[in-house]
Amino acid sequence: MTEHSGGPLDNHGPKEEPVTIVDNRKIDQDGKPSAPQGDVSEAAANSAAAPAAEGDALADSISAELSERTADLQRLTAEYANYRRRVDRDRKAAIDSAKAAVVTELLGVLDDLDRARAHGDLESGPLKSVADKLADALQKQGLEEFGVEGEPFDPTLHEAVQHEGEGHNPVIGVVMRKGYRFGDRVLRHALVGVTDGVADLSDSSDTANAGRDADGAE
């Protein structure tokens, strides 16, 4: 047998370097390899970001709906407040109209009491007490009388049935029938006689005196 000086003859040729494969995955409890640590972190981050985005979208949706419901509630509150004010105003107007209608029916009684007072029939006695109580009760409800001698003439309150003088400052000279109002509502105009005011009378007197002085100087 022939020997080779370099050592035994290798029939398979030169040896190759072994290939080493490094697997960073770990074996879980079921014996299956788990994902590498880097992949796990990225997947966990992605899985955590998705619910956060969904939560933000849900929060925005809830906030928008809450704002819309709040605006609806504020609008309904304002409408209800306006409705309450309108109802209260209409109720008060109805009550005032009813009171005014009742008081208007009693104006004739007040006229009779005024005539009795003018004749001295209400100076004493039970009728005076009744008249005073009736007048006080009507005044408490808001009835006011107007039309007094010496007051300036007001065509919105007074009805002139006679006029004496030529002045431009008319005042009430005589009251033939009192006027009454209930709140802002005039129930009845006063019947009066109108005469010249004090200023007009003074001017007329001055004019007459000046005329007499002129005649005397001549």
Tab-separated table of C-alpha atoms in Angstrom:
chain	number	residue	atom	x	y	z
A	1	MET	CA	0.000	0.000	0.000
A	2	THR	CA	1.325	3.313	-0.993
A	3	GLU	CA	1.419	6.038	1.679
A	4	HIS	CA	1.257	9.746	1.070
A	5	SER	CA	3.773	11.855	2.799
A	6	GLY	CA	1.236	14.599	3.563
A	7	GLY	CA	-0.910	12.374	5.680
A	8	PRO	CA	-3.849	10.201	4.955
A	9	LEU	CA	-5.655	10.956	1.729
A	10	ASP	CA	-9.041	12.744	2.216
A	11	ASN	CA	-11.401	11.450	-0.376
A	12	HIS	CA	-13.976	14.229	0.303
A	13	GLY	CA	-11.707	17.150	-0.448
A	14	PRO	CA	-10.977	20.087	1.862
A	15	LYS	CA	-13.277	20.661	4.836
A	16	GLU	CA	-15.790	23.603	4.729
A	17	GLU	CA	-16.413	26.011	7.596
A	18	PRO	CA	-19.641	25.202	9.423
A	19	VAL	CA	-22.526	27.741	9.010
A	20	THR	CA	-23.852	29.062	12.335
A	21	ILE	CA	-27.463	30.345	12.500
A	22	VAL	CA	-28.306	32.562	15.435
A	23	ASP	CA	-31.985	32.614	16.377
A	24	ASN	CA	-32.889	35.362	18.856
A	25	ARG	CA	-36.321	34.004	19.386
A	26	LYS	CA	-37.162	32.392	22.653
A	27	ILE	CA	-39.054	29.253	23.225
A	28	ASP	CA	-42.337	29.890	25.015
A	29	GLN	CA	-44.086	27.478	27.352
A	30	ASP	CA	-45.701	25.628	24.460
A	31	GLY	CA	-42.339	24.966	22.872
A	32	LYS	CA	-42.937	27.393	20.028
A	33	PRO	CA	-40.375	30.046	19.200
A	34	SER	CA	-41.477	33.539	20.087
A	35	ALA	CA	-40.867	36.633	17.993
A	36	PRO	CA	-37.598	38.516	18.434
A	37	GLN	CA	-37.537	41.198	21.131
A	38	GLY	CA	-37.403	44.071	18.625
A	39	ASP	CA	-40.432	42.788	16.744
A	40	VAL	CA	-42.356	42.356	19.981
A	41	SER	CA	-41.721	45.944	21.048
A	42	GLU	CA	-42.800	47.343	17.684
A	43	ALA	CA	-45.919	45.197	17.603
A	44	ALA	CA	-46.776	46.200	21.152
A	45	ALA	CA	-46.330	49.882	20.263
A	46	ASN	CA	-48.548	49.516	17.199
A	47	SER	CA	-51.193	47.625	19.164
A	48	ALA	CA	-51.141	50.327	21.906
A	49	ALA	CA	-51.357	53.202	19.397
A	50	ALA	CA	-54.477	51.822	17.723
A	51	PRO	CA	-56.687	51.900	20.857
A	52	ALA	CA	-55.328	55.372	21.720
A	53	ALA	CA	-56.352	56.710	18.313
A	54	GLU	CA	-59.763	55.092	18.642
A	55	GLY	CA	-60.108	56.604	22.122
A	56	ASP	CA	-59.285	60.091	20.834
A	57	ALA	CA	-61.823	59.747	18.031
A	58	LEU	CA	-64.457	58.543	20.488
A	59	ALA	CA	-63.681	61.430	22.850
A	60	ASP	CA	-64.030	63.939	20.013
A	61	SER	CA	-67.346	62.413	18.986
A	62	ILE	CA	-68.674	62.515	22.556
A	63	SER	CA	-67.496	66.110	23.001
A	64	ALA	CA	-69.210	67.213	19.777
A	65	GLU	CA	-72.448	65.475	20.753
A	66	LEU	CA	-72.297	66.995	24.238
A	67	SER	CA	-71.838	70.475	22.777
A	68	GLU	CA	-74.798	69.936	20.477
A	69	ARG	CA	-77.014	68.710	23.334
A	70	THR	CA	-75.910	71.660	25.488
A	71	ALA	CA	-76.842	74.109	22.734
A	72	ASP	CA	-80.249	72.408	22.372
A	73	LEU	CA	-80.813	72.644	26.124
A	74	GLN	CA	-79.871	76.327	26.194
A	75	ARG	CA	-82.226	77.037	23.283
A	76	LEU	CA	-85.093	75.202	24.995
A	77	THR	CA	-84.396	77.040	28.252
A	78	ALA	CA	-84.534	80.411	26.489
A	79	GLU	CA	-87.752	79.467	24.672
A	80	TYR	CA	-89.339	78.337	27.927
A	81	ALA	CA	-88.315	81.568	29.684
A	82	ASN	CA	-89.866	83.614	26.864
A	83	TYR	CA	-93.000	81.491	27.060
A	84	ARG	CA	-93.267	82.037	30.810
A	85	ARG	CA	-92.858	85.809	30.409
A	86	ARG	CA	-95.480	85.884	27.670
A	87	VAL	CA	-97.904	83.828	29.755
A	88	ASP	CA	-97.359	86.028	32.809
A	89	ARG	CA	-97.844	89.163	30.720
A	90	ASP	CA	-101.044	87.818	29.166
A	91	ARG	CA	-102.339	86.693	32.556
A	92	LYS	CA	-101.693	90.115	34.073
A	93	ALA	CA	-103.380	91.823	31.120
A	94	ALA	CA	-106.424	89.565	31.513
A	95	ILE	CA	-106.613	90.272	35.251
A	96	ASP	CA	-106.293	94.031	34.684
A	97	SER	CA	-109.000	93.934	32.014
A	98	ALA	CA	-111.344	92.080	34.351
A	99	LYS	CA	-110.677	94.530	37.184
A	100	ALA	CA	-111.162	97.506	34.855
A	101	ALA	CA	-114.484	96.103	33.663
A	102	VAL	CA	-115.728	95.716	37.254
A	103	VAL	CA	-114.505	99.170	38.278
A	104	THR	CA	-116.142	100.745	35.226
A	105	GLU	CA	-119.488	99.372	36.369
A	106	LEU	CA	-118.976	101.103	39.730
A	107	LEU	CA	-118.243	104.574	38.319
A	108	GLY	CA	-121.932	105.424	38.413
A	109	VAL	CA	-122.009	104.583	42.126
A	110	LEU	CA	-119.026	106.857	42.704
A	111	ASP	CA	-120.820	109.671	40.867
A	112	ASP	CA	-123.836	109.252	43.144
A	113	LEU	CA	-121.570	109.352	46.190
A	114	ASP	CA	-119.899	112.523	44.901
A	115	ARG	CA	-123.290	114.224	44.474
A	116	ALA	CA	-124.299	113.099	47.956
A	117	ARG	CA	-121.037	114.444	49.343
A	118	ALA	CA	-121.593	117.776	47.579
A	119	HIS	CA	-125.025	118.056	49.235
A	120	GLY	CA	-123.556	117.264	52.663
A	121	ASP	CA	-125.147	113.844	52.966
A	122	LEU	CA	-121.778	112.122	53.632
A	123	GLU	CA	-120.569	114.317	56.436
A	124	SER	CA	-121.449	111.657	59.007
A	125	GLY	CA	-123.414	108.497	59.469
A	126	PRO	CA	-123.156	104.927	58.130
A	127	LEU	CA	-123.326	106.015	54.475
A	128	LYS	CA	-120.106	108.001	54.907
A	129	SER	CA	-118.341	104.905	56.257
A	130	VAL	CA	-119.548	102.809	53.306
A	131	ALA	CA	-118.464	105.462	50.807
A	132	ASP	CA	-115.023	105.779	52.363
A	133	LYS	CA	-114.486	102.006	52.403
A	134	LEU	CA	-115.548	101.685	48.771
A	135	ALA	CA	-113.218	104.500	47.689
A	136	ASP	CA	-110.287	103.006	49.621
A	137	ALA	CA	-110.870	99.538	48.166
A	138	LEU	CA	-110.969	100.858	44.604
A	139	GLN	CA	-107.859	102.962	45.135
A	140	LYS	CA	-105.986	99.905	46.423
A	141	GLN	CA	-106.901	98.082	43.231
A	142	GLY	CA	-105.344	100.901	41.186
A	143	LEU	CA	-108.227	103.291	40.455
A	144	GLU	CA	-107.224	106.966	40.231
A	145	GLU	CA	-109.441	109.996	39.770
A	146	PHE	CA	-108.390	113.143	37.918
A	147	GLY	CA	-109.910	116.459	36.965
A	148	VAL	CA	-109.299	119.236	39.497
A	149	GLU	CA	-109.886	122.947	39.055
A	150	GLY	CA	-106.706	124.770	38.144
A	151	GLU	CA	-105.022	121.804	36.406
A	152	PRO	CA	-103.730	122.336	32.861
A	153	PHE	CA	-106.183	121.165	30.248
A	154	ASP	CA	-105.141	117.858	28.647
A	155	PRO	CA	-107.289	116.718	25.697
A	156	THR	CA	-106.191	113.120	26.270
A	157	LEU	CA	-107.733	113.181	29.763
A	158	HIS	CA	-110.312	115.972	29.735
A	159	GLU	CA	-113.349	116.636	27.592
A	160	ALA	CA	-114.123	120.353	27.407
A	161	VAL	CA	-117.802	121.201	27.145
A	162	GLN	CA	-117.320	124.960	27.471
A	163	HIS	CA	-114.450	127.378	26.975
A	164	GLU	CA	-114.107	130.928	28.270
A	165	GLY	CA	-111.376	133.299	27.133
A	166	GLU	CA	-109.045	133.448	24.177
A	167	GLY	CA	-105.725	132.373	25.732
A	168	HIS	CA	-103.342	129.663	24.639
A	169	ASN	CA	-102.747	128.326	28.152
A	170	PRO	CA	-106.111	126.748	29.033
A	171	VAL	CA	-106.753	125.339	32.491
A	172	ILE	CA	-109.724	123.624	34.082
A	173	GLY	CA	-112.150	126.192	35.424
A	174	VAL	CA	-114.959	123.907	36.555
A	175	VAL	CA	-115.297	120.121	36.882
A	176	MET	CA	-118.676	118.737	35.893
A	177	ARG	CA	-117.742	115.077	36.154
A	178	LYS	CA	-114.568	113.463	37.430
A	179	GLY	CA	-112.402	111.323	35.214
A	180	TYR	CA	-110.986	107.954	36.204
A	181	ARG	CA	-108.105	105.802	35.054
A	182	PHE	CA	-106.999	102.331	36.017
A	183	GLY	CA	-103.243	102.004	35.721
A	184	ASP	CA	-102.360	103.271	32.242
A	185	ARG	CA	-105.926	102.817	30.974
A	186	VAL	CA	-108.312	105.779	30.916
A	187	LEU	CA	-111.727	104.482	31.982
A	188	ARG	CA	-113.553	107.776	31.565
A	189	HIS	CA	-112.604	111.320	30.519
A	190	ALA	CA	-113.396	114.189	32.817
A	191	LEU	CA	-116.070	116.674	31.732
A	192	VAL	CA	-114.715	120.149	32.384
A	193	GLY	CA	-115.096	123.785	31.569
A	194	VAL	CA	-111.933	125.466	30.323
A	195	THR	CA	-110.787	128.991	31.024
A	196	ASP	CA	-107.646	131.048	30.472
A	197	GLY	CA	-104.601	130.374	32.605
A	198	VAL	CA	-103.165	132.801	35.123
A	199	ALA	CA	-100.418	133.880	32.691
A	200	ASP	CA	-102.980	134.670	30.005
A	201	LEU	CA	-105.121	136.605	32.456
A	202	SER	CA	-102.070	138.602	33.549
A	203	ASP	CA	-101.181	139.360	29.957
A	204	SER	CA	-104.744	140.459	29.243
A	205	SER	CA	-104.749	142.667	32.339
A	206	ASP	CA	-101.440	144.218	31.364
A	207	THR	CA	-102.723	144.874	27.861
A	208	ALA	CA	-105.870	146.510	29.199
A	209	ASN	CA	-103.902	148.668	31.622
A	210	ALA	CA	-101.546	149.713	28.846
A	211	GLY	CA	-104.525	150.729	26.740
A	212	ARG	CA	-105.994	152.793	29.544
A	213	ASP	CA	-102.651	154.467	30.175
A	214	ALA	CA	-102.389	155.336	26.504
A	215	ASP	CA	-105.871	156.794	26.518
A	216	GLY	CA	-105.053	158.845	29.620
A	217	ALA	CA	-101.873	160.179	28.088
A	218	GLU	CA	-103.802	161.417	25.120
